[in-house]
GROMACS .gro file of C-alpha atoms in nm:
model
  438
    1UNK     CA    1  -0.696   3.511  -2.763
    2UNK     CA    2  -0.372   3.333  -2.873
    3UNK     CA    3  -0.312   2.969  -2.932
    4UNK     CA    4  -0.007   2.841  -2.763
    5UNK     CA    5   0.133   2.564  -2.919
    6UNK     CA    6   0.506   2.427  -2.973
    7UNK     CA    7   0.559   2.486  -3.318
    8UNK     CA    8   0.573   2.773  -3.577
    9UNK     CA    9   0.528   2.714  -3.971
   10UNK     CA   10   0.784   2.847  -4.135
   11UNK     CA   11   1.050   2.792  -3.894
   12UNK     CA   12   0.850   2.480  -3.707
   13UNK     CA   13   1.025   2.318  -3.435
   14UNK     CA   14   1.076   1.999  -3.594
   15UNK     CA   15   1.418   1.825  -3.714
   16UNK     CA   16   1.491   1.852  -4.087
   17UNK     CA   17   1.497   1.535  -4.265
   18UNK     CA   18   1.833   1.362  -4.244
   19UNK     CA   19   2.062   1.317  -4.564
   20UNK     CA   20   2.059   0.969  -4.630
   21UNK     CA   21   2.193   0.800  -4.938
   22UNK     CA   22   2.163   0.500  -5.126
   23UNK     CA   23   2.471   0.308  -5.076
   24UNK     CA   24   2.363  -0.003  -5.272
   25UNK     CA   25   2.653  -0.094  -5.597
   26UNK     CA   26   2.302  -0.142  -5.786
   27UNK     CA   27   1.976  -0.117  -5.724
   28UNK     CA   28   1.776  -0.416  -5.605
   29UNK     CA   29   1.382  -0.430  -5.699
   30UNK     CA   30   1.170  -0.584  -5.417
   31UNK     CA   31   1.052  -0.901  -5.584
   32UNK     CA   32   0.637  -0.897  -5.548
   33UNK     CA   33   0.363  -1.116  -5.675
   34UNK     CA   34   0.150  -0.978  -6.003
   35UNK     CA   35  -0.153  -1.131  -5.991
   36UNK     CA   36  -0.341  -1.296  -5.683
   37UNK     CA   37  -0.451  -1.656  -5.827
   38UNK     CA   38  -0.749  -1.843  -5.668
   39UNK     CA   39  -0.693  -2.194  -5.554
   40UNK     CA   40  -0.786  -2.513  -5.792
   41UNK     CA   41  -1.120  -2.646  -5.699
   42UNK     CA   42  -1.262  -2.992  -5.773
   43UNK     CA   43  -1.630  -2.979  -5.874
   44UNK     CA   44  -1.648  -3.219  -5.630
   45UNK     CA   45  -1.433  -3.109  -5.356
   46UNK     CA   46  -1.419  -2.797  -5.063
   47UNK     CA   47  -1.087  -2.696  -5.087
   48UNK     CA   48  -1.012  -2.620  -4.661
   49UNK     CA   49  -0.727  -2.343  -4.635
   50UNK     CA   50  -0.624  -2.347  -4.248
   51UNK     CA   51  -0.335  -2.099  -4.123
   52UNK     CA   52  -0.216  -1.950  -3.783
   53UNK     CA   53  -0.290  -1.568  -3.707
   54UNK     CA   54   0.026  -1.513  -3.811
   55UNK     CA   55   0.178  -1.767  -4.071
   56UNK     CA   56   0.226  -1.630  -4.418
   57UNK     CA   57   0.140  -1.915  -4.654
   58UNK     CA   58   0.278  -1.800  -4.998
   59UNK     CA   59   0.170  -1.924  -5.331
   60UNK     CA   60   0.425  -2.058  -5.536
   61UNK     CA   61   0.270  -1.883  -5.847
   62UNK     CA   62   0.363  -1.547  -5.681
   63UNK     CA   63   0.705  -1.609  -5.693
   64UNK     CA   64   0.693  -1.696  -6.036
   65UNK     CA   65   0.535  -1.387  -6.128
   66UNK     CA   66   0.703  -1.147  -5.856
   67UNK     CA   67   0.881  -0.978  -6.149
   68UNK     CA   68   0.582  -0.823  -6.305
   69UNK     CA   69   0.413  -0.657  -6.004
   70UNK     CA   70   0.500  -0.281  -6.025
   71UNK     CA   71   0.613   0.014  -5.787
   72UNK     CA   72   0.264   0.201  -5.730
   73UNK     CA   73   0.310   0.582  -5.669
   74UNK     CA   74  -0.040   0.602  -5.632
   75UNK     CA   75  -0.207   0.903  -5.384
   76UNK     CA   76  -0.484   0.647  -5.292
   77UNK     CA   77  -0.628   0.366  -5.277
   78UNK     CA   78  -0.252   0.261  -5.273
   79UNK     CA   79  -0.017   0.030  -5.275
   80UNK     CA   80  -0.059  -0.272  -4.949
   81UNK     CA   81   0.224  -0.440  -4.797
   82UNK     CA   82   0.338  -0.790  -5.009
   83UNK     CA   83   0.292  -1.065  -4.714
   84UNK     CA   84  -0.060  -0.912  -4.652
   85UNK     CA   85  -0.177  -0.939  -4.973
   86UNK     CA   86  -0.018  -1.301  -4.994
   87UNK     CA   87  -0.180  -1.367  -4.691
   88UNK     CA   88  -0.516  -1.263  -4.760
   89UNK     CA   89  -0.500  -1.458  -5.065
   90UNK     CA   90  -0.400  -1.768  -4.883
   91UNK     CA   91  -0.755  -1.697  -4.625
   92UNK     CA   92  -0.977  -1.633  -4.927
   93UNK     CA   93  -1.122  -1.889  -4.991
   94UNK     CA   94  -1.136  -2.098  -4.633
   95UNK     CA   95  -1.046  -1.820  -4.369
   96UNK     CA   96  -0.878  -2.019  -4.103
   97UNK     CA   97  -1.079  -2.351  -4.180
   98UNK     CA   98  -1.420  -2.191  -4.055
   99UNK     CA   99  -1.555  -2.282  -4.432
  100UNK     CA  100  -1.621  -1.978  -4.596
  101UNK     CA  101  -1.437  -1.615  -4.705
  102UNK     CA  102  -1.424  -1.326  -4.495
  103UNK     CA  103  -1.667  -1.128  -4.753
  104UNK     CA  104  -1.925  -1.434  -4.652
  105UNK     CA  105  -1.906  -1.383  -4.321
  106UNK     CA  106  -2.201  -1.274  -4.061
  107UNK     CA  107  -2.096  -0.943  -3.966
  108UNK     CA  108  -2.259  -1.105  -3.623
  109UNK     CA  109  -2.079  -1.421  -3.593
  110UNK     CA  110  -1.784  -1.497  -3.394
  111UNK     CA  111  -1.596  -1.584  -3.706
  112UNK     CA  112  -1.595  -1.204  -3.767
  113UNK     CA  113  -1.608  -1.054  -3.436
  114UNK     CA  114  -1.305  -1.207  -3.384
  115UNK     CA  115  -1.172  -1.055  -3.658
  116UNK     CA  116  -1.274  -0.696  -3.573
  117UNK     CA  117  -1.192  -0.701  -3.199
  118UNK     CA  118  -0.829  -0.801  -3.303
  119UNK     CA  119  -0.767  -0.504  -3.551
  120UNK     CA  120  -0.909  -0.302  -3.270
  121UNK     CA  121  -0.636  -0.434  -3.040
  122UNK     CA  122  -0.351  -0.407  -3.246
  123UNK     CA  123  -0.461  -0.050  -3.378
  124UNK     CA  124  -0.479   0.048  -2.990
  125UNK     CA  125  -0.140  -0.099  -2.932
  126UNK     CA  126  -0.009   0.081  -3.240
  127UNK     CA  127  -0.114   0.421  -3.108
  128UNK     CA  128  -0.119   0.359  -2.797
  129UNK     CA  129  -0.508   0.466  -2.782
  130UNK     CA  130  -0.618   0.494  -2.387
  131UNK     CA  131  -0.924   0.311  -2.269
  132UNK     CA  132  -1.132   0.671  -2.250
  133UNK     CA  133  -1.083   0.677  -2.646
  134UNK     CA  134  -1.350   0.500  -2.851
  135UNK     CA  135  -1.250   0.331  -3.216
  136UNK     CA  136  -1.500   0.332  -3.465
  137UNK     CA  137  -1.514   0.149  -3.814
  138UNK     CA  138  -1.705   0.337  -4.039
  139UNK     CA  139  -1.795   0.403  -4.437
  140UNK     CA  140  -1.787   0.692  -4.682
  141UNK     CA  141  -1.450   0.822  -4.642
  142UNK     CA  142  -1.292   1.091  -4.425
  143UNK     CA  143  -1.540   1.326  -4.628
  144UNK     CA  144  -1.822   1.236  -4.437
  145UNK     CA  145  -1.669   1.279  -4.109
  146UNK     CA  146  -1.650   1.661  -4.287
  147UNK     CA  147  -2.010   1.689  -4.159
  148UNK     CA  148  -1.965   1.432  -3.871
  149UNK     CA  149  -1.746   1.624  -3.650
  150UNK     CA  150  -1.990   1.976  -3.633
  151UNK     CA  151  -2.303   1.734  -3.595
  152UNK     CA  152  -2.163   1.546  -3.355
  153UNK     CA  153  -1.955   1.843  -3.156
  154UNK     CA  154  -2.185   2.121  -3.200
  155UNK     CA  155  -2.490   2.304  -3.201
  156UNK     CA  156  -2.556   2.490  -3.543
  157UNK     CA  157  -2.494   2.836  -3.436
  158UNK     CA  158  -2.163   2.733  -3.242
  159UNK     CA  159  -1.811   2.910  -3.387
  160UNK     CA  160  -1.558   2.624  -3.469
  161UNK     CA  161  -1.208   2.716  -3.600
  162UNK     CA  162  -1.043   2.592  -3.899
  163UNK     CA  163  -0.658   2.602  -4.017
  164UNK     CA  164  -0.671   2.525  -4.354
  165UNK     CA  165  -0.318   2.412  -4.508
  166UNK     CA  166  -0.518   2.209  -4.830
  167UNK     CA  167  -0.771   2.122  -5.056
  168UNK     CA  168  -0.889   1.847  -4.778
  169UNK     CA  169  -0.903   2.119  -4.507
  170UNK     CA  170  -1.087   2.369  -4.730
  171UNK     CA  171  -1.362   2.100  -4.825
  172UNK     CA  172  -1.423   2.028  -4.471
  173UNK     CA  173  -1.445   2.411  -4.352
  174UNK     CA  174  -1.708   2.430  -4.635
  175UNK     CA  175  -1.908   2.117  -4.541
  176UNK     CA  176  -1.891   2.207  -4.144
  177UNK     CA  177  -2.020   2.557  -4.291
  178UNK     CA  178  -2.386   2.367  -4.337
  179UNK     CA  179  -2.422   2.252  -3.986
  180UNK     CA  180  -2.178   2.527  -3.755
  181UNK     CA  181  -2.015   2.866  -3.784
  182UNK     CA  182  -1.664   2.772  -3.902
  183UNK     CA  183  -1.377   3.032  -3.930
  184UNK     CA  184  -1.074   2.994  -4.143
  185UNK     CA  185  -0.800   3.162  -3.868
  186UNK     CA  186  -0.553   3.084  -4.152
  187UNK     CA  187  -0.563   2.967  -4.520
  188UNK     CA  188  -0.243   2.879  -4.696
  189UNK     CA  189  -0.439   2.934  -5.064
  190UNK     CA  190  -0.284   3.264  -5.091
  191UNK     CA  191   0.044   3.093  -5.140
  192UNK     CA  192  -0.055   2.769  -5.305
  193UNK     CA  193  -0.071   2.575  -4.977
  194UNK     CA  194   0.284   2.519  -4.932
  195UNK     CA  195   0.357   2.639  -4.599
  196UNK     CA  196   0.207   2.573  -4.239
  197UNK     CA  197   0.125   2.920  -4.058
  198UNK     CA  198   0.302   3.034  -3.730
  199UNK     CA  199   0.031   2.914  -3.469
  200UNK     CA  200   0.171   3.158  -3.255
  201UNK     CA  201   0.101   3.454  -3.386
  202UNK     CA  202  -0.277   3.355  -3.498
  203UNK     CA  203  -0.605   3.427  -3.255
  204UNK     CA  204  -0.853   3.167  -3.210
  205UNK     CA  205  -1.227   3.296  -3.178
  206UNK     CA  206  -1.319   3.281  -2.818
  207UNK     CA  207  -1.567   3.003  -2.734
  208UNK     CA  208  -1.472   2.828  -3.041
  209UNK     CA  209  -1.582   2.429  -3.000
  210UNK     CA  210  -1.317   2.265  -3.159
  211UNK     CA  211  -1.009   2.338  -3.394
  212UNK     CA  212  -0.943   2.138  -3.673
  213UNK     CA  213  -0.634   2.032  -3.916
  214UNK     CA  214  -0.570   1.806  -4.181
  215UNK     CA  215  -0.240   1.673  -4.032
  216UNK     CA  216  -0.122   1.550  -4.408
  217UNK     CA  217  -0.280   1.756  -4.733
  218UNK     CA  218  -0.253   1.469  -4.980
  219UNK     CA  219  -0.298   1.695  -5.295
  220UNK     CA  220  -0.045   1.931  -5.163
  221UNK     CA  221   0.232   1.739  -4.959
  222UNK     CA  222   0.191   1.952  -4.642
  223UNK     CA  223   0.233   1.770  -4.289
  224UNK     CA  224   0.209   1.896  -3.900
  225UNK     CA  225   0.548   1.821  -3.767
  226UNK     CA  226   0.377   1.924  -3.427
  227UNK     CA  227   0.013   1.975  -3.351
  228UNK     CA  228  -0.153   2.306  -3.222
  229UNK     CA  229  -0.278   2.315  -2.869
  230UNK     CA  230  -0.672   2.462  -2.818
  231UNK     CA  231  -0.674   2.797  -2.629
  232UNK     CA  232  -0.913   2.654  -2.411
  233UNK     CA  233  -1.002   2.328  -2.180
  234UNK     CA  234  -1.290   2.291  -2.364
  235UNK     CA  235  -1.235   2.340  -2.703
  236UNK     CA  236  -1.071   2.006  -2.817
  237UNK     CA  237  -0.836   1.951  -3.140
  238UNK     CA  238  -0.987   1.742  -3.439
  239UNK     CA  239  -0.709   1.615  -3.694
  240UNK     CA  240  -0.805   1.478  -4.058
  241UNK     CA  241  -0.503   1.216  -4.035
  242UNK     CA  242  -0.604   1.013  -4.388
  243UNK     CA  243  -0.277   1.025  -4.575
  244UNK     CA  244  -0.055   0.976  -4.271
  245UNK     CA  245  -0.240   0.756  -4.048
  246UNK     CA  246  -0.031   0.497  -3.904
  247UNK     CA  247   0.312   0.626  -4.055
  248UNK     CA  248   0.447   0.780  -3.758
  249UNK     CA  249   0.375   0.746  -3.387
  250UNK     CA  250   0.099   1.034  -3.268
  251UNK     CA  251  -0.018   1.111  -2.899
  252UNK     CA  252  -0.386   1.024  -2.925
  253UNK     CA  253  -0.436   1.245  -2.569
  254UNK     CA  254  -0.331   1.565  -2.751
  255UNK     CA  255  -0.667   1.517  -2.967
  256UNK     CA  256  -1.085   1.507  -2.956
  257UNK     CA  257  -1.066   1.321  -3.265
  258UNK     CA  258  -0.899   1.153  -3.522
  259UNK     CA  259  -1.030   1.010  -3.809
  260UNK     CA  260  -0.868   0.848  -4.142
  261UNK     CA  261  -0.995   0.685  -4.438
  262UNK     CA  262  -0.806   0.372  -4.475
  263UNK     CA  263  -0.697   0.359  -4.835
  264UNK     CA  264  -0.355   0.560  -4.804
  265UNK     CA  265  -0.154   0.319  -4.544
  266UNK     CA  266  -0.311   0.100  -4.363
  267UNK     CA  267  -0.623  -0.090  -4.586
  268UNK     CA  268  -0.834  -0.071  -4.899
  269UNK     CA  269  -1.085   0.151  -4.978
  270UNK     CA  270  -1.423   0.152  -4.751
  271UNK     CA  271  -1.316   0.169  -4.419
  272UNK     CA  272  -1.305   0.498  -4.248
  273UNK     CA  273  -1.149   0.503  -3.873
  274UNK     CA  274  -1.236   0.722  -3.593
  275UNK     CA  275  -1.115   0.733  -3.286
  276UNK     CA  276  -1.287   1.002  -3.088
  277UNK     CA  277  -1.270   1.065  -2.648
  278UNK     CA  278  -1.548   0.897  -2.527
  279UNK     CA  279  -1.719   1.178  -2.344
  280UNK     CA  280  -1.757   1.343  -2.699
  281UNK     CA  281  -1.994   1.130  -2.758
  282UNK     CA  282  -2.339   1.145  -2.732
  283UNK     CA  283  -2.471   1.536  -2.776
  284UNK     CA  284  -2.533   1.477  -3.168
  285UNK     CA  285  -2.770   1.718  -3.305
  286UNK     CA  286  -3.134   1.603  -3.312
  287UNK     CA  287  -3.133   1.619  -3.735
  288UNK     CA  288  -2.823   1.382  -3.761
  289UNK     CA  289  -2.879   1.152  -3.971
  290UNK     CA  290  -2.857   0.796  -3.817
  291UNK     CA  291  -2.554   0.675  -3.962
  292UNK     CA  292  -2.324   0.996  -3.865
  293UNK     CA  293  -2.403   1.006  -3.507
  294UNK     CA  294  -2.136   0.857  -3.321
  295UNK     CA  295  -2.307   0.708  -3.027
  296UNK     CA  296  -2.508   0.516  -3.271
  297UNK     CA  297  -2.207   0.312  -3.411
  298UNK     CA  298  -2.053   0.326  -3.033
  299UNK     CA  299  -2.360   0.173  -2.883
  300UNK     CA  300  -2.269  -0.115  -3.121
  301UNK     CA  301  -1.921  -0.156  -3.167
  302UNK     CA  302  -1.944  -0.006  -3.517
  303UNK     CA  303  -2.194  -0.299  -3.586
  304UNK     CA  304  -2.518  -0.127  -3.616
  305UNK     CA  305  -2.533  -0.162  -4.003
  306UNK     CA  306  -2.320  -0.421  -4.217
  307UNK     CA  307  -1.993  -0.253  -4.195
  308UNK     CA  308  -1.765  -0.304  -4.504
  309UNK     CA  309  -1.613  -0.662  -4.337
  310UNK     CA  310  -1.346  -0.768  -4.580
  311UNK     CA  311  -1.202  -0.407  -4.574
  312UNK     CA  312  -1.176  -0.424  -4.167
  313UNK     CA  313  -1.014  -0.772  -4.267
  314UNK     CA  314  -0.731  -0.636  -4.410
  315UNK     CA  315  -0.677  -0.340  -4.170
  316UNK     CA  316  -0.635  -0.563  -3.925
  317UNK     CA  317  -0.395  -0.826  -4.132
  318UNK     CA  318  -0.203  -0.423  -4.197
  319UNK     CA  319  -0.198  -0.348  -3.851
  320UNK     CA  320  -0.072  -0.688  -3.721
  321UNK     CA  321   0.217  -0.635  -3.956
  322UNK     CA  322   0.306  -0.290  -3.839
  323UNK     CA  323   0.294  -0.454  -3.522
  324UNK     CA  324   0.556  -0.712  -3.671
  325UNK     CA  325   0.764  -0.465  -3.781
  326UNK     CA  326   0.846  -0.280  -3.383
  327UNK     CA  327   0.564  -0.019  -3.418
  328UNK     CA  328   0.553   0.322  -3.528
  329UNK     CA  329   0.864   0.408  -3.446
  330UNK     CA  330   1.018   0.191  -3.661
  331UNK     CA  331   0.792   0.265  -3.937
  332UNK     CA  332   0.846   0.651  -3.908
  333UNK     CA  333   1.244   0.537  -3.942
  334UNK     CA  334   1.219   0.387  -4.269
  335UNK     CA  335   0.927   0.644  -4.358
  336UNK     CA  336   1.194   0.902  -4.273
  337UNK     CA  337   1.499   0.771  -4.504
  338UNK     CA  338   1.286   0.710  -4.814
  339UNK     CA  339   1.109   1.059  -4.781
  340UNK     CA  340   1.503   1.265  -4.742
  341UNK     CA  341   1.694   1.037  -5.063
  342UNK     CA  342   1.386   1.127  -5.274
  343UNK     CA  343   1.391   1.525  -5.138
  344UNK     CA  344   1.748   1.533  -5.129
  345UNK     CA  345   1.738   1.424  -5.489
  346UNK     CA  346   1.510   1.650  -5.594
  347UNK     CA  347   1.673   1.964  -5.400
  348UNK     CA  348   2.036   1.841  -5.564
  349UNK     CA  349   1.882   1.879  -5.940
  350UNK     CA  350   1.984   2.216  -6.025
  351UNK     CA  351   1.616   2.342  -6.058
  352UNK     CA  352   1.530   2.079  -6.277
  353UNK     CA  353   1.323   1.958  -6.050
  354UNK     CA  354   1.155   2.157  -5.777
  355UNK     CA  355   0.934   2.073  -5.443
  356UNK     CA  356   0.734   2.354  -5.327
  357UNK     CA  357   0.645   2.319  -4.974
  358UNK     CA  358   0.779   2.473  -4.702
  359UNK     CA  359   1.123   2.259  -4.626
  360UNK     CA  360   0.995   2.231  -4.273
  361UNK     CA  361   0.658   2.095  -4.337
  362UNK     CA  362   0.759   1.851  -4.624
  363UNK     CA  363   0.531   1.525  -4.583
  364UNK     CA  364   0.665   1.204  -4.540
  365UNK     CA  365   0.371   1.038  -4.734
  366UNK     CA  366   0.321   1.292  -5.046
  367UNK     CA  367   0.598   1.399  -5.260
  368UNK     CA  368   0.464   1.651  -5.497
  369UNK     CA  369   0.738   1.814  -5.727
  370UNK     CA  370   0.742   2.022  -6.099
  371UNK     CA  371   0.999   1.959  -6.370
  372UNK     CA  372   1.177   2.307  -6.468
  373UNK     CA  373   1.090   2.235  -6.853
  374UNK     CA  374   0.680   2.088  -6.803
  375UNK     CA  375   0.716   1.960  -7.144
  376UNK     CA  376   0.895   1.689  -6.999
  377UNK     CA  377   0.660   1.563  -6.755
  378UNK     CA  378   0.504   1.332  -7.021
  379UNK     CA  379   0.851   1.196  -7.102
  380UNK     CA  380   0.884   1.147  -6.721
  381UNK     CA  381   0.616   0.956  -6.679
  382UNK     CA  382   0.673   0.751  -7.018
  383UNK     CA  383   1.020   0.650  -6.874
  384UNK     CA  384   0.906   0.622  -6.473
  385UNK     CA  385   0.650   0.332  -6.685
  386UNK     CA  386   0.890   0.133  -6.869
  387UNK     CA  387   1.062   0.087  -6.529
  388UNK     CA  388   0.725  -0.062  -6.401
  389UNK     CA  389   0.636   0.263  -6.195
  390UNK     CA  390   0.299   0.382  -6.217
  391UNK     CA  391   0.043   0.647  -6.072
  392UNK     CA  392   0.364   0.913  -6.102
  393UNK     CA  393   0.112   1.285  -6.214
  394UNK     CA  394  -0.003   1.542  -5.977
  395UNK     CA  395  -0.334   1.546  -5.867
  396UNK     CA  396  -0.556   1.759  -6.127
  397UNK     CA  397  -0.603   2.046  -5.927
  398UNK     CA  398  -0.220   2.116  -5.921
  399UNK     CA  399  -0.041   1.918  -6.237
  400UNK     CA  400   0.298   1.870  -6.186
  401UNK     CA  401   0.388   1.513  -6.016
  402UNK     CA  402   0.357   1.339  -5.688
  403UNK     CA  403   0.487   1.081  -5.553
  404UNK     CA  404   0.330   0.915  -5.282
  405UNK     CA  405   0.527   0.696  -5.081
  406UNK     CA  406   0.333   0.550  -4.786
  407UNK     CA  407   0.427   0.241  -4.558
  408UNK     CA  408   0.388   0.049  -4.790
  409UNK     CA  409   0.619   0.127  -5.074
  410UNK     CA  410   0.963  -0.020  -5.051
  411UNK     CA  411   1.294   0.174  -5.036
  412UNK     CA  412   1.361   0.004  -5.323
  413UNK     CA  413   1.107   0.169  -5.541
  414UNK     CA  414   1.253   0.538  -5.430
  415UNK     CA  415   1.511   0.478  -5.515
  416UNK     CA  416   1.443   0.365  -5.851
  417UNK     CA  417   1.283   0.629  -5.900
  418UNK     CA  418   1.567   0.855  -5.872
  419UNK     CA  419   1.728   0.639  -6.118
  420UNK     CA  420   1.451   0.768  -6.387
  421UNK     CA  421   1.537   1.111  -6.253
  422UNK     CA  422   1.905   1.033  -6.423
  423UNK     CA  423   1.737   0.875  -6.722
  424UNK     CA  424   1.549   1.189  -6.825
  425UNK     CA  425   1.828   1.381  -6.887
  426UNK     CA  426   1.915   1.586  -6.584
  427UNK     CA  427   2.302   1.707  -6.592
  428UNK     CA  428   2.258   1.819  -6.180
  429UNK     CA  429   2.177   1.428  -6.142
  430UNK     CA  430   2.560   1.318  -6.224
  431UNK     CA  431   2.653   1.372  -5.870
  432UNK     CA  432   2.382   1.163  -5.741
  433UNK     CA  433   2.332   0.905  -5.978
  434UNK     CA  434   2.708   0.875  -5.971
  435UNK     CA  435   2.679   0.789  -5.579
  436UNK     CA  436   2.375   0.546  -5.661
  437UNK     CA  437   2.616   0.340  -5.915
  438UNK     CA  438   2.874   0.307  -5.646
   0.00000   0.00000   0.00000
């Protein structure tokens, strides 16, 4: 049976990343705060911190350090917006003048239900999440919604498909393998998981339950431009959205499920979201443990256990600013000009340095690229530190570099980074750098 959908991989319906350029004389270096100092506290004092849900009170110490905080390239956890971090240092100690930090908090008081029912809100007005769509605040990473979505979907012996683009949506075929009968109807390992496969032309298996993606490959810098539609009304589309969650807008209707761990764009690590249809929920399979079945932590508004507070905390101080910002449109916009100035840097090198994916499947979020002479890669990252730019090599699996460049990270620190391309030594950089220097 074929899957219609409205994209193909190697040519995918999607628009190719615009060429955008620097067009600053200089660059300028976002100023941020290096370290996060605690208040001054008389032995015989409470110190009472009070601020609106939306003030930013700013330290005066942060300014003074600003210079020293560095451009993290990090894959996860990774770098958090400035004025949240500011701003949860301000509640610390005294959130809101309630007398007490959010990490003291009764995950059953009002002081943090408030807290909780707000990020819900502004997550649901982010994404637009309809009112038959439950959100869920969970623990231990997208990798235990790996075994999560066939306990909670299907019976053991039911057939569930699997496109696997990634390490991420390999792992989860192979964890769904101990509680369903997965099929891979595609694996990109054959060619180093660079490319997304022509949906078109694939078959699902008839009667499958569900067909899942990893909308982002982390490790590999793969993203769905478009998303696949099921063959069938009742097999529903389940999406591994961790390293792109948040970064773009996404029609929650298309899917069954999503689920993200936080620590790429929109928290620390410790808090994994799900937002799954409600009418999903509820057929768990009898040997589920407790804290994977859905309807558990629905039944309780993801308060059946302790959940990890402080990390909810500062979801929901990250989602109020996206919210600040327009939305995810205008957080795909600027997503979408620091992604093309660092490809378009790379792709105008000569072949000194190289991106491997697909052109029409680059991600936004993960950058992963090779230097033509690998010898170099230590120099790379040698010079990429001096500039105060850090968390620069490829994941294990693959070598090579990535960098990951999620909400979060400034334009400012792309396009320093192209700036160390120049330093290296790269003669196909002239050109560029030459635009960059006015």
């Amino acid at each position: 049976m074929s899957m219609s959908m409205s994209m193909s991989g190697a040519a995918a319906a999607t628009t190719p990343l615009p060429h955008l350029k620097p067009t600053t004389a200089a660059t300028q270096i976002a100023a941020f705060p290096t370290t996060l100092s605690r208040p001054s506290i008389s032995p015989s004092k409470h110190l009472s911190i009070t601020c609106s849900s939306t003030a930013l009170q700013t330290p005066t110490s942060a300014a003074a350090a600003a210079t020293e905080r560095v451009f993290n390239f990090a894959a996860g956890p990774a770098t958090l917006p400035e004025n949240v971090l500011l701003k949860a240092q301000s509640e610390l100690y005294n959130w809101r003048g309630c007398g007490m930090s959010v990490m003291e908090m009764s995950h059953r008081g009002k002081e943090f239900l408030s807290i909780i029912q707000k990020a819900e809100s502004d997550l649901r007005t982010l994404l637009n999440i309809p009112s038959d769509y439950t959100v869920l605040f969970l623990q231990g990473g997208a990798t235990t919604q790996f075994a999560s979505v066939p306990l909670n979907l299907c019976k053991p012996d039911d057939v569930v498909d699997y496109v696997v683009t990634g390490s991420w949506g390999d792992k989860a075929l192979k964890e769904a393998a101990k509680y369903s009968n997965p099929k891979s109807i595609w694996s990109g390992k054959s060619e180093k998981y660079t490319k997304i496969p022509n949906f078109e032309s694939l078959e699902q298996t008839p009667g499958a339950k569900y067909l899942h993606i990893c909308a982002n490959e982390t490790i590999h810098g793969v993203e769905f431009k478009a998303y696949p539609t099921p063959a069938t009304e009742n097999e529903v589309l389940v999406a591994d959205m961790s390293s792109n969650f948040c970064s773009k807008p996404v029609d929650v209707t298309k899917f069954g499920v999503i689920y993200a761990g936080a620590q790429k764009n929109v928290g620390p690590s410790g808090v994994t979201i799900a937002i799954v249809r409600s009418d999903l929920i509820g057929s768990a399979q009898p040997s589920t443990p407790v804290m994977l079945d859905w309807k558990i932590h629905a039944d309780n508004n993801s308060l059946y256990n302790t959940p990890p507070c402080y990390g909810i905390y500062m979801c929901g101080l990250v989602f109020e600013d996206l919210v600040e910002q327009g939305g995810l449109v205008e957080v795909e916009k600027k997503n979408v000009k620091k992604a093309s100035i660092l490809y378009d840097a790379i792709d105008e090198s000569n072949g000194f340095f190289r991106c491997p994916v697909e052109k029409s499947v680059r991600s936004l979020m993960n950058v992963p690229f090779t230097l033509a002479k690998p010898e170099l890669e230590a120099e790379f990252v040698k010079e990429a530190a001096k500039e105060k730019m850090v968390q620069l090599k490829g994941h294990r699996s693959v070598g090579g570099m990535r960098a990951s460049i999620y909400n979060a990270m400034p334009l400012a620190g792309v396009e320093k980074l192209i700036l160390v391309f120049a330093r290296v030594g790269i003669s196909g950089f002239k050109r560029s750098y030459g635009r960059m220097r006015g």
